[in-house]
Short mmCIF file of C-alpha atoms and ligand atoms in Angstrom, two decimals:
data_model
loop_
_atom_site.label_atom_id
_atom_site.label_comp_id
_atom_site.label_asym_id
_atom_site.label_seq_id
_atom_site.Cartn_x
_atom_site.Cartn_y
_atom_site.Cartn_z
CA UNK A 1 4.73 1.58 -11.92
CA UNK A 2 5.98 4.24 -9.12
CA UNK A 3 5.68 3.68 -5.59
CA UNK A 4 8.20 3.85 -2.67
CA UNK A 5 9.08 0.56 -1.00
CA UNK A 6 10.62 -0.21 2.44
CA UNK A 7 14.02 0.13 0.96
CA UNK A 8 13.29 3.68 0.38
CA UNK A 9 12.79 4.39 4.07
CA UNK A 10 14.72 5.36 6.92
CA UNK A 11 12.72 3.19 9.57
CA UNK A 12 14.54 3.86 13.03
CA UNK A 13 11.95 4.22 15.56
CA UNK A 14 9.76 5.45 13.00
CA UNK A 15 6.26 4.85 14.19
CA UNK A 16 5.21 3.19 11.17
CA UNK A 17 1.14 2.09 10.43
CA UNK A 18 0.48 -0.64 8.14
CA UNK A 19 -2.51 -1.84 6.42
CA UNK A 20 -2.79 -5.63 6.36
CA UNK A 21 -4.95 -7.99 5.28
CA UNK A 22 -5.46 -10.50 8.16
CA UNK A 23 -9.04 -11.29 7.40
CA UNK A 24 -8.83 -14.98 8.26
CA UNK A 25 -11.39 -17.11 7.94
CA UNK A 26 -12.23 -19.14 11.47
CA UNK A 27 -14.55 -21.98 12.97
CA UNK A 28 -14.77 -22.15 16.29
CA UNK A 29 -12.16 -19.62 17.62
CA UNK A 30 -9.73 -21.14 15.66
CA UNK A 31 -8.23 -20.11 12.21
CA UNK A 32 -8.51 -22.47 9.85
CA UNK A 33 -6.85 -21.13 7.07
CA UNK A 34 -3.64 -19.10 7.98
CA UNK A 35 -2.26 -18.21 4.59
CA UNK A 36 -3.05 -14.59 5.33
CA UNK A 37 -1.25 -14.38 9.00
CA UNK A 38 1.92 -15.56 7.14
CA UNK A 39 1.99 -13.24 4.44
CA UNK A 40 2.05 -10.32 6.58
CA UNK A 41 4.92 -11.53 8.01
CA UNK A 42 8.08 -10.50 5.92
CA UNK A 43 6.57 -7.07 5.66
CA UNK A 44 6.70 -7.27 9.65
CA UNK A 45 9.88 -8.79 9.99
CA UNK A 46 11.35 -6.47 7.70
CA UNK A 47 10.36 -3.57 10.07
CA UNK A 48 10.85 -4.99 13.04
CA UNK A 49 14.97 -5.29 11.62
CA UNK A 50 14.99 -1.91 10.98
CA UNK A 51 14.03 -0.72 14.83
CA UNK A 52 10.68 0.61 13.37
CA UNK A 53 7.56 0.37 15.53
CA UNK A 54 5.23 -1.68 14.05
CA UNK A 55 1.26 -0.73 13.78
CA UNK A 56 -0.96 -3.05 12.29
CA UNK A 57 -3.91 -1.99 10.53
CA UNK A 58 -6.68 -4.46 9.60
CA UNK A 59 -10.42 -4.97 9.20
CA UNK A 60 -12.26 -8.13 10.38
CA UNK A 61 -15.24 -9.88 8.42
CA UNK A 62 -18.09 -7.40 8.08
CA UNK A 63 -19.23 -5.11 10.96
CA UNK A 64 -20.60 -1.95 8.88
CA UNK A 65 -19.28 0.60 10.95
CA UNK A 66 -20.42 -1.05 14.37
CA UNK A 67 -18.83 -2.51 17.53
CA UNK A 68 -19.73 -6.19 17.38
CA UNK A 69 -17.82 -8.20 19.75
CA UNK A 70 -17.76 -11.63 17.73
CA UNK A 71 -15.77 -9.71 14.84
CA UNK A 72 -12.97 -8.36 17.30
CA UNK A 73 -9.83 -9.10 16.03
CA UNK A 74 -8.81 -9.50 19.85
CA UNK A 75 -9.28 -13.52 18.38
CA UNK A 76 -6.50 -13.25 15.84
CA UNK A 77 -4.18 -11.86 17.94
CA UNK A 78 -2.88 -15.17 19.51
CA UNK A 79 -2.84 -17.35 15.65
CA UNK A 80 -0.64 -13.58 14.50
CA UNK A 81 1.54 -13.79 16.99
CA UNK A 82 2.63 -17.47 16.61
CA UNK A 83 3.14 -16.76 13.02
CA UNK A 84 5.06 -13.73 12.81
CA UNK A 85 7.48 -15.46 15.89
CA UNK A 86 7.02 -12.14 18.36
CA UNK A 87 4.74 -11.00 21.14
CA UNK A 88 1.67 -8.41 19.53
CA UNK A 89 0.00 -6.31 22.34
CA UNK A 90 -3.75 -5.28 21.10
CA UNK A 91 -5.46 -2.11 21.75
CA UNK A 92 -9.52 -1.92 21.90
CA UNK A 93 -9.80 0.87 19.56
CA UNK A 94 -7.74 2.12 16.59
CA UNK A 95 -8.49 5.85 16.66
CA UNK A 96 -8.26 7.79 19.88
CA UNK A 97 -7.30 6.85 24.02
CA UNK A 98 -6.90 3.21 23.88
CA UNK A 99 -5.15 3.45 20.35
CA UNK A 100 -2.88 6.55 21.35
CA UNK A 101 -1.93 4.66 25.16
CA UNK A 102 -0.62 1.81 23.40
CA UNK A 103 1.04 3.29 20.27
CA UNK A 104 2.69 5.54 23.02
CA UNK A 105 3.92 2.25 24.79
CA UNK A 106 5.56 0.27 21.69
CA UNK A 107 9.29 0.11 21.78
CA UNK A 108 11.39 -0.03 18.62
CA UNK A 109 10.65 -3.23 17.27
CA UNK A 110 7.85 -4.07 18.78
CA UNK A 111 4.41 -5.03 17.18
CA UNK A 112 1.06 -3.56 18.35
CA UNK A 113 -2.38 -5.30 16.37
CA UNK A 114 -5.20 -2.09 16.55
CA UNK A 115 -9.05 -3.39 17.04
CA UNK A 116 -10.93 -3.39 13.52
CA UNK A 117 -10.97 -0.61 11.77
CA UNK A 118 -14.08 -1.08 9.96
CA UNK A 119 -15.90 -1.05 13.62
CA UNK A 120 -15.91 2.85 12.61
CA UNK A 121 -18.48 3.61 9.59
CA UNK A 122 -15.51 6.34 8.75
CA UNK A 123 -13.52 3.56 7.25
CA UNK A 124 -15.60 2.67 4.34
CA UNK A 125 -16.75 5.98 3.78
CA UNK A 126 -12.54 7.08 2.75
CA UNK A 127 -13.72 9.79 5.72
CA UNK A 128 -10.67 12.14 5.91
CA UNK A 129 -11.20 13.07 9.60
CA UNK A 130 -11.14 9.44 10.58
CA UNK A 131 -8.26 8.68 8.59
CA UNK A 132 -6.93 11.96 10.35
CA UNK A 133 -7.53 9.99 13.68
CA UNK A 134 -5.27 6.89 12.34
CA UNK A 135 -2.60 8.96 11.26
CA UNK A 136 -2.03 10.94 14.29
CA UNK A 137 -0.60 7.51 15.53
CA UNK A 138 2.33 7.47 12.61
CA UNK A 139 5.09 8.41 10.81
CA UNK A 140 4.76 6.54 7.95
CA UNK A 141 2.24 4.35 6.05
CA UNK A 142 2.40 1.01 4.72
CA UNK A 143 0.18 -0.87 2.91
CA UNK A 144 0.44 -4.52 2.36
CA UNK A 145 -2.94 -5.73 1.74
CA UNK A 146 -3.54 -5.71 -1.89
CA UNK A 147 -6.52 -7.96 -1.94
CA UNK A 148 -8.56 -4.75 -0.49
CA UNK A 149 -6.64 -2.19 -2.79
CA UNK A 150 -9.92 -2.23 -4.92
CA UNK A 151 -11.45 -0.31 -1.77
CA UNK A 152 -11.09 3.13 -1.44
CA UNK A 153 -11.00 3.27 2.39
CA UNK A 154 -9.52 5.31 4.85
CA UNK A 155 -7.01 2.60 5.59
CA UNK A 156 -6.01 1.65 2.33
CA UNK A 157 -6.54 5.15 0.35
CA UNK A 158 -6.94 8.75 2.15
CA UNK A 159 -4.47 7.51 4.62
CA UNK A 160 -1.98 6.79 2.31
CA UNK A 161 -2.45 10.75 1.30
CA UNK A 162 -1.60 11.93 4.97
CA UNK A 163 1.54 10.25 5.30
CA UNK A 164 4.64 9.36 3.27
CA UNK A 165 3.75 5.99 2.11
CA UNK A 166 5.19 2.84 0.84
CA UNK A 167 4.33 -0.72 -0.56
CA UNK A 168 4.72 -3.50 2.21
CA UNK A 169 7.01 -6.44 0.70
CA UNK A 170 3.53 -8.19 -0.65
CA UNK A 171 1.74 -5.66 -2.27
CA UNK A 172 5.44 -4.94 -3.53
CA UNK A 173 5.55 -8.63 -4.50
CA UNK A 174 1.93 -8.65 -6.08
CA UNK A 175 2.28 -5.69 -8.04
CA UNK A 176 4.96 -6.77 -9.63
CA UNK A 177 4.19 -9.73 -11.04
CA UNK A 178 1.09 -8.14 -12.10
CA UNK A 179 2.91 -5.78 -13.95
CA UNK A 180 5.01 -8.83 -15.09
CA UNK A 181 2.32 -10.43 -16.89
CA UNK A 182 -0.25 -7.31 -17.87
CA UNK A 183 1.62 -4.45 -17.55
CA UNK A 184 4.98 -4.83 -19.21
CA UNK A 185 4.92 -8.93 -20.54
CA UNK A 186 7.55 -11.03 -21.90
CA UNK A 187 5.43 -11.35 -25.56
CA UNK A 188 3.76 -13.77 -26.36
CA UNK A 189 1.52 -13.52 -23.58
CA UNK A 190 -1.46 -15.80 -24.34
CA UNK A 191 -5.00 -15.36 -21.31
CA UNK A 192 -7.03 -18.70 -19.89
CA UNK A 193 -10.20 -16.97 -19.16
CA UNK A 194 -12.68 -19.96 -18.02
CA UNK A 195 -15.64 -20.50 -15.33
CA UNK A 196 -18.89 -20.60 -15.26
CA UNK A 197 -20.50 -17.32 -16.91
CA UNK A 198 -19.35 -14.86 -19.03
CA UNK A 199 -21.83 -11.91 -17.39
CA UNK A 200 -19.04 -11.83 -14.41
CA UNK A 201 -16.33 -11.37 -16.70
CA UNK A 202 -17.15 -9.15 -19.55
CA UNK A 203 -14.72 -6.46 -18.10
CA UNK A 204 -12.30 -8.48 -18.09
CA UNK A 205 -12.43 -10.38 -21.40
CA UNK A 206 -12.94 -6.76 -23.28
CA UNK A 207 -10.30 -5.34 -21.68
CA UNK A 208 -7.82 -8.66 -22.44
CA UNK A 209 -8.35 -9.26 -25.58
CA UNK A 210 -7.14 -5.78 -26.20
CA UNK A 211 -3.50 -6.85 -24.10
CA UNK A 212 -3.36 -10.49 -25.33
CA UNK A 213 -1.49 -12.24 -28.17
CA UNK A 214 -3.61 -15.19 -27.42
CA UNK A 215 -7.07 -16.45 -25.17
CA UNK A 216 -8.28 -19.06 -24.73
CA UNK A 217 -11.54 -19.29 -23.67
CA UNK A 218 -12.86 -22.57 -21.38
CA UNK A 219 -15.13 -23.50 -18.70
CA UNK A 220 -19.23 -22.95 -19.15
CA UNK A 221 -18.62 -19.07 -20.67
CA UNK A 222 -17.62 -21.01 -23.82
CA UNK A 223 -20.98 -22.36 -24.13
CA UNK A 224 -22.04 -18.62 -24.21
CA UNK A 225 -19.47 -18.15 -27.92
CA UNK A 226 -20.46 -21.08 -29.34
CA UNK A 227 -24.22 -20.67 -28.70
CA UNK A 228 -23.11 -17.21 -30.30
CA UNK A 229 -22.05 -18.56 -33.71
CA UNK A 230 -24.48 -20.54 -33.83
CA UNK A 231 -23.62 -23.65 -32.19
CA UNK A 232 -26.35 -25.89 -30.78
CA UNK A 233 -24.52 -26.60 -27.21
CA UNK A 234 -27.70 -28.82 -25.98
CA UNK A 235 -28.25 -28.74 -22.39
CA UNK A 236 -24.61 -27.08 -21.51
CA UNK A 237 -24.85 -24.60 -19.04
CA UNK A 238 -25.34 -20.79 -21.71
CA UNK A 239 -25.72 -17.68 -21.38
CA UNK A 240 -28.16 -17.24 -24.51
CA UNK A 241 -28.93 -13.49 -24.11
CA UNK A 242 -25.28 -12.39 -24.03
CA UNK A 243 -24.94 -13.54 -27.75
CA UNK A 244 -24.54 -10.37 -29.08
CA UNK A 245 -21.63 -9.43 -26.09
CA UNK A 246 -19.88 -12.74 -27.23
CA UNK A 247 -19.73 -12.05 -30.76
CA UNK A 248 -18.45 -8.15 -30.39
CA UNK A 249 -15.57 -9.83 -28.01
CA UNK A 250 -14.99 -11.98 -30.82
CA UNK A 251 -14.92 -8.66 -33.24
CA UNK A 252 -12.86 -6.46 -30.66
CA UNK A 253 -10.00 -9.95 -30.48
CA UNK A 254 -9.81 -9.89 -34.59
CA UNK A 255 -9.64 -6.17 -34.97
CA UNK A 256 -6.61 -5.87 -31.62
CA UNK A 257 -4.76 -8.90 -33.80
CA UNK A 258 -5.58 -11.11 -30.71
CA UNK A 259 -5.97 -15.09 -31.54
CA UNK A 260 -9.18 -15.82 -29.82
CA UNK A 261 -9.19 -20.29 -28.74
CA UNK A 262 -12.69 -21.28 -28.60
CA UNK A 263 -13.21 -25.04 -28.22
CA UNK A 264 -13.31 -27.58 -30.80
CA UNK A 265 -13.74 -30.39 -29.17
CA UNK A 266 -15.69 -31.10 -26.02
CA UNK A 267 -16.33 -33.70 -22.96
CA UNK A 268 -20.05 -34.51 -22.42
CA UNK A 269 -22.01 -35.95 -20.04
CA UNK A 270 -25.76 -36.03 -19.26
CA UNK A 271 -25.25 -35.00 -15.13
CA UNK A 272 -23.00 -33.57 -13.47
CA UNK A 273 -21.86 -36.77 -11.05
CA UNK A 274 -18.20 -38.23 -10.43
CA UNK A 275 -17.77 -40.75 -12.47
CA UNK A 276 -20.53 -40.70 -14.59
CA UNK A 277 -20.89 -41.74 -18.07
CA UNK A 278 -18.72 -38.80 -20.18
CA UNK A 279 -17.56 -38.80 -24.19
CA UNK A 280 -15.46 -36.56 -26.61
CA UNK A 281 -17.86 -34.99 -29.07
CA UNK A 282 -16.80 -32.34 -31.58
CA UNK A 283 -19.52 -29.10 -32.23
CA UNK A 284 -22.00 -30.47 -34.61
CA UNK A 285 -23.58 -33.73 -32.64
CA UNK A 286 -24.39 -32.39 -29.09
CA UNK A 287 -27.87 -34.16 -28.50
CA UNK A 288 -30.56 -31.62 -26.21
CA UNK A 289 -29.40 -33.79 -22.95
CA UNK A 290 -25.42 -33.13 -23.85
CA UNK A 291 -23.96 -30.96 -20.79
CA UNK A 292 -20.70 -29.73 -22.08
CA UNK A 293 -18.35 -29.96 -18.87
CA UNK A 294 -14.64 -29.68 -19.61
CA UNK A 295 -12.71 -29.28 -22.99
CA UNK A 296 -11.97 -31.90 -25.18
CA UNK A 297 -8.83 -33.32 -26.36
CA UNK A 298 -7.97 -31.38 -29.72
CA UNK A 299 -8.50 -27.73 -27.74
CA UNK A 300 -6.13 -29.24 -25.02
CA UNK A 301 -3.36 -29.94 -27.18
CA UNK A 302 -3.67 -26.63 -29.08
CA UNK A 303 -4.05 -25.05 -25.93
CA UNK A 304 -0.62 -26.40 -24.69
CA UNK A 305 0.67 -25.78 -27.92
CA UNK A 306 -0.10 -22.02 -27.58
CA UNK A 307 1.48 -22.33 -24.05
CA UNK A 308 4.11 -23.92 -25.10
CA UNK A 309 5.02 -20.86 -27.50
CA UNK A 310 3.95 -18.18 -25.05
CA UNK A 311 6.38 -16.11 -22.58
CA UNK A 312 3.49 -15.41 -20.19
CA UNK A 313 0.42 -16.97 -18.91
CA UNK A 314 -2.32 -14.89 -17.21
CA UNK A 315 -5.11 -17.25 -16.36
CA UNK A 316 -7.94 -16.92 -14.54
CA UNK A 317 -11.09 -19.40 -14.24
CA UNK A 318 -10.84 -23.14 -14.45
CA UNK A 319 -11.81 -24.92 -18.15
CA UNK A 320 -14.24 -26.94 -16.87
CA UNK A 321 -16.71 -28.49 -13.70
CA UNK A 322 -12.86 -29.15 -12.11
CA UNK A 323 -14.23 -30.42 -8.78
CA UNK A 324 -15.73 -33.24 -10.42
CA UNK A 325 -13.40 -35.60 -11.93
CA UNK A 326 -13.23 -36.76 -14.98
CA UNK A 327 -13.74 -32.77 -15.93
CA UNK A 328 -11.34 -31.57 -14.34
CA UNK A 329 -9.05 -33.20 -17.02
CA UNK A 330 -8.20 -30.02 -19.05
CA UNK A 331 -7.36 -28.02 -15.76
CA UNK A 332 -5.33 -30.12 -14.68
CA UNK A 333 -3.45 -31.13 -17.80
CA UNK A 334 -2.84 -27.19 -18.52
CA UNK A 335 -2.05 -26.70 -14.92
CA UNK A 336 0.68 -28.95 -14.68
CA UNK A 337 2.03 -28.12 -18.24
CA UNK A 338 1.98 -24.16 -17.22
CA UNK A 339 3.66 -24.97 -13.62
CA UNK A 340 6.37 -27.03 -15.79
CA UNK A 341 7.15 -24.29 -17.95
CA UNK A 342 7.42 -21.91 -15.51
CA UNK A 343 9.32 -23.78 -13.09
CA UNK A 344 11.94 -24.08 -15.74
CA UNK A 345 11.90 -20.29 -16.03
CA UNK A 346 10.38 -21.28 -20.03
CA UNK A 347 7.50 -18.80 -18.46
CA UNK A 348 6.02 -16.20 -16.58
CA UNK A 349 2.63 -17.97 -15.16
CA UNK A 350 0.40 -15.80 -13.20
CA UNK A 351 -2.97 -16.95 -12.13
CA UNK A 352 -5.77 -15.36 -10.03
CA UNK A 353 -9.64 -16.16 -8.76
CA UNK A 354 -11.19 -17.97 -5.73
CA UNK A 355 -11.66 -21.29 -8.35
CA UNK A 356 -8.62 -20.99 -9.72
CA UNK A 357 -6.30 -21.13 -6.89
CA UNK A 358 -8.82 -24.26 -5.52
CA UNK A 359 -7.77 -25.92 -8.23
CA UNK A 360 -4.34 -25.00 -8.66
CA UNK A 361 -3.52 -26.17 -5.11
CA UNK A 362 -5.52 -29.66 -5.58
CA UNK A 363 -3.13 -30.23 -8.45
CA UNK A 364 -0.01 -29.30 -6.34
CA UNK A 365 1.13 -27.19 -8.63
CA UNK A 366 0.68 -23.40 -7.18
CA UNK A 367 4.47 -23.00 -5.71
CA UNK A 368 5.74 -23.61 -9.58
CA UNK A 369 3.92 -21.19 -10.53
CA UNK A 370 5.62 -17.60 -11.13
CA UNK A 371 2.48 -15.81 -8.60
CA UNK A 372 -0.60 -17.22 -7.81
CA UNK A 373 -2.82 -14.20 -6.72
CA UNK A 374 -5.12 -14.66 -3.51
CA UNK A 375 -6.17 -11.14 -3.63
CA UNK A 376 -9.54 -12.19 -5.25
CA UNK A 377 -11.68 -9.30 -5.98
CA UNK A 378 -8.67 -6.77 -6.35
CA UNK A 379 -7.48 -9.34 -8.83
CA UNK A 380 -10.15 -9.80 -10.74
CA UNK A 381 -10.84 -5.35 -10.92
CA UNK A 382 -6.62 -5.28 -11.90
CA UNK A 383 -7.46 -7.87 -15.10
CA UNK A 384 -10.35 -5.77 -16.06
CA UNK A 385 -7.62 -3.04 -16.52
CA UNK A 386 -9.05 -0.45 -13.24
CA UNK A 387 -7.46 1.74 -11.21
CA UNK A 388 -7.63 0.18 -7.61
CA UNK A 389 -8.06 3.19 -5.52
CA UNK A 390 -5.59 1.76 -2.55
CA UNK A 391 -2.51 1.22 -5.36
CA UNK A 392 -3.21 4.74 -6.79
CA UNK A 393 -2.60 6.05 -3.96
CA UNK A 394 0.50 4.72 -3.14
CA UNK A 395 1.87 5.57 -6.44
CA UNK A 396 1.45 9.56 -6.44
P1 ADP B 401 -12.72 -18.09 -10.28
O1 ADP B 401 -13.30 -18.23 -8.88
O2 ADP B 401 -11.37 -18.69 -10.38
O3 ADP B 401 -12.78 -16.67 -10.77
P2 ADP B 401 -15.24 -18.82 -11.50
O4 ADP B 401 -15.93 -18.63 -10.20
O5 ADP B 401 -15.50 -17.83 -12.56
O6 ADP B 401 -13.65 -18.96 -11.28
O7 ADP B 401 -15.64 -20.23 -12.12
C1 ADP B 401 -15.50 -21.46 -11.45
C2 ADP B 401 -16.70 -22.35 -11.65
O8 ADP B 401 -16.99 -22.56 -13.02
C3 ADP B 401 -16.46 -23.72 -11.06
O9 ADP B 401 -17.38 -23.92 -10.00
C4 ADP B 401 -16.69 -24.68 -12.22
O10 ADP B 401 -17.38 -25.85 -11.83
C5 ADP B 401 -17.54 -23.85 -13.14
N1 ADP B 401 -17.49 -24.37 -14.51
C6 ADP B 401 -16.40 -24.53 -15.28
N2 ADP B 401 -16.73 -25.09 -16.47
C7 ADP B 401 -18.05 -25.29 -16.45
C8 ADP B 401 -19.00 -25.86 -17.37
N3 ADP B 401 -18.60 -26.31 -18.57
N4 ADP B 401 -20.29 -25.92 -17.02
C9 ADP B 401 -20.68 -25.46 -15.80
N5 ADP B 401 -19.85 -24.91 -14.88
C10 ADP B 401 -18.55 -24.83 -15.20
MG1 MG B 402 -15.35 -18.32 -8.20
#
């Protein structure tokens, strides 16, 4: 991968825009969640050292190209400023008077937040005039929001072709471990692809088994392979039209030399309740009421086994109905066993997904981890093996 990071550029009172990702989410006026606020901050602080004028670009929920007060991001602009440590001054607009009076009034160092750029319908549309407008206002370009590199929007992709442009220290951060573990991997690298159905993650399963030395495949999509081979999986959650899908990502695994870890073993219950009534059962005794809802103990211990010989874990989707104990069992067990590993430097783990990190943070065991992707969508599009438009961009 090429692209230009901060260490490439000379930053001295350099004017310089960058893209972040501050979409928080809030109740109340408050943020309740500020994981995003802090991650733009070593991108921020890194500018700030080197005397550069700092320009943040960001969008705010979902205004489709309209002023609407109530997403302003005049109400992140006290939580930002607490995290990143340093006074940000906001301007109402980020194209034209407002945005060029207060650009013109930032000092070396200092931090200026510019009102939602998705209150223009330019933004999603990649228009180049609007992301003319933006750029009038910098020297340079950064991006640091990854998680909306799948867009191709004027802030995160025609902008990026107006000015010299660089990765912020997250995208930096992201991208590299991404490459780490898809890209150029440490073999053996062996995939968890779980949750609930495989018709969200075809993509992604076609496109890994064709990377992978190893996947293992968990969670309710497993139904869908087994139901595909002929397995009666009784009242388990299936896709039963996607059997011929299943069994040509079963073909594609064999013919790339991929091992392909279906279950042999499952944990069963009749509902879906904490608590409730489960058992082990292997594949040929699942009664019609049988809900398959986590894996069972054999395709645990060969999945750690597999672990255990990899050199890099990608994983995405849980192996079973993890917020509802006891099946969150194999999760949790190949969590902890994966943060182990790669806490001892034994492995590269990277995981990704909105369920995934849930689960991964009610085990504890996300910081062990070698990168636990937040980026969600953008994630999810870099598995399938896409071009995200906003990375692209920075790499020409
Ligand atoms: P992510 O958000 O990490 O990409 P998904 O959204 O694809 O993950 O999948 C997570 C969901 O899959 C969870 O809500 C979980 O309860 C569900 N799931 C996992 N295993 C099963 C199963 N055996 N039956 C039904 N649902 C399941
Ligand atoms: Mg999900």
């Amino acid at each position: 991968m090429t692209f230009k990071t901060l260490d490439d550029a000379d930053l001295k009172g350099q004017r310089a825009l960058v893209r972040v990702d501050i979409n928080v989410p809030m109740a109340d006026g408050q943020v309740t969640d500020d994981t995003r606020l802090a991650a733009a901050k070593p991108t921020v602080d890194k500018l700030r050292a080197a005397g550069a004028r700092v320009i943040l670009l960001a969008h705010f929920d979902r205004p489709k190209g309209k002023r609407v007060p109530e997403m302003s991001l005049a109400q992140v602009v006290e939580p930002l400023s607490q995290v990143l440590g340093v006074k940000v001054a906001f301007a109402q607009d980020c194209v034209g008077e407002a945005a060029d009076k207060a650009v013109a009034a930032l000092g070396d160092g200092e931090v200026l937040l510019l009102e939602n750029v998705r209150f223009h319908p330019g933004e999603e549309k990649n228009d180049i005039d609007f992301a003319k407008a933006l750029a009038a206002n910098g020297d340079l370009y950064v991006n640091d929001a990854f998680s909306v590199a799948h867009r191709a929007h004027a802030s995160t992709e025609a902008l990026a072709r107006l000015l010299p442009a660089y990765a912020g220290e997250q995208m930096r951060l992201e991208l590299q471990a991404l490459d780490a573990a898809l890209g150029s991997p440490k073999r053996p690298v062996l995939g968890i692809v779980g949750g609930a159905k495989v018709s969200t993650k075809l993509d992604l399963l076609n496109n890994l088994v064709g990377k992978l030395d190893a996947l293992a495949i968990g969670g309710g999509m497993a139904n869908t392979f087994l139901a595909a081979q002929g397995i009666d999986v009784g009242g388990s959650l299936c896709e039963h039209d996607l059997g011929e899908e299943a069994r040509q990502i079963i073909a594609a695994a064999e013919k790339a030399g991929c091992q392909l870890l279906l279950p042999i073993d499952v944990v069963t219950a009749v509902e879906v309740a904490p608590g409730v009534a489960s058992r082990v059962q292997g594949l040929d005794s699942l009664g019609p009421d049988d809900k398959i809802l986590d894996a069972g103990p054999e395709t645990l211990a060969r999945l750690i086994a597999t672990m255990d010989a990899a050199s890099t874990l990608i994983w995405n989707g849980p192996l079973g109905v993890f917020e509802v104990p006891p099946f969150d069992k194999a999760t949790v067990s190949a969590a902890k066993r994966a943060a182990e590993r790669a806490k001892s430097g034994q492995l590269v783990a990277v995981a990704g997904g909105g369920d995934t990190v849930a689960a991964l943070n009610a085990v504890g065991c996300a910081d062990d981890f070698t990168f636990v992707s937040t980026a969600g969508g953008a994630f999810l599009e870099w598995m399938e093996g896409k071009t995200l438009p906003g990375v692209a961009a920075l790499s020409q």
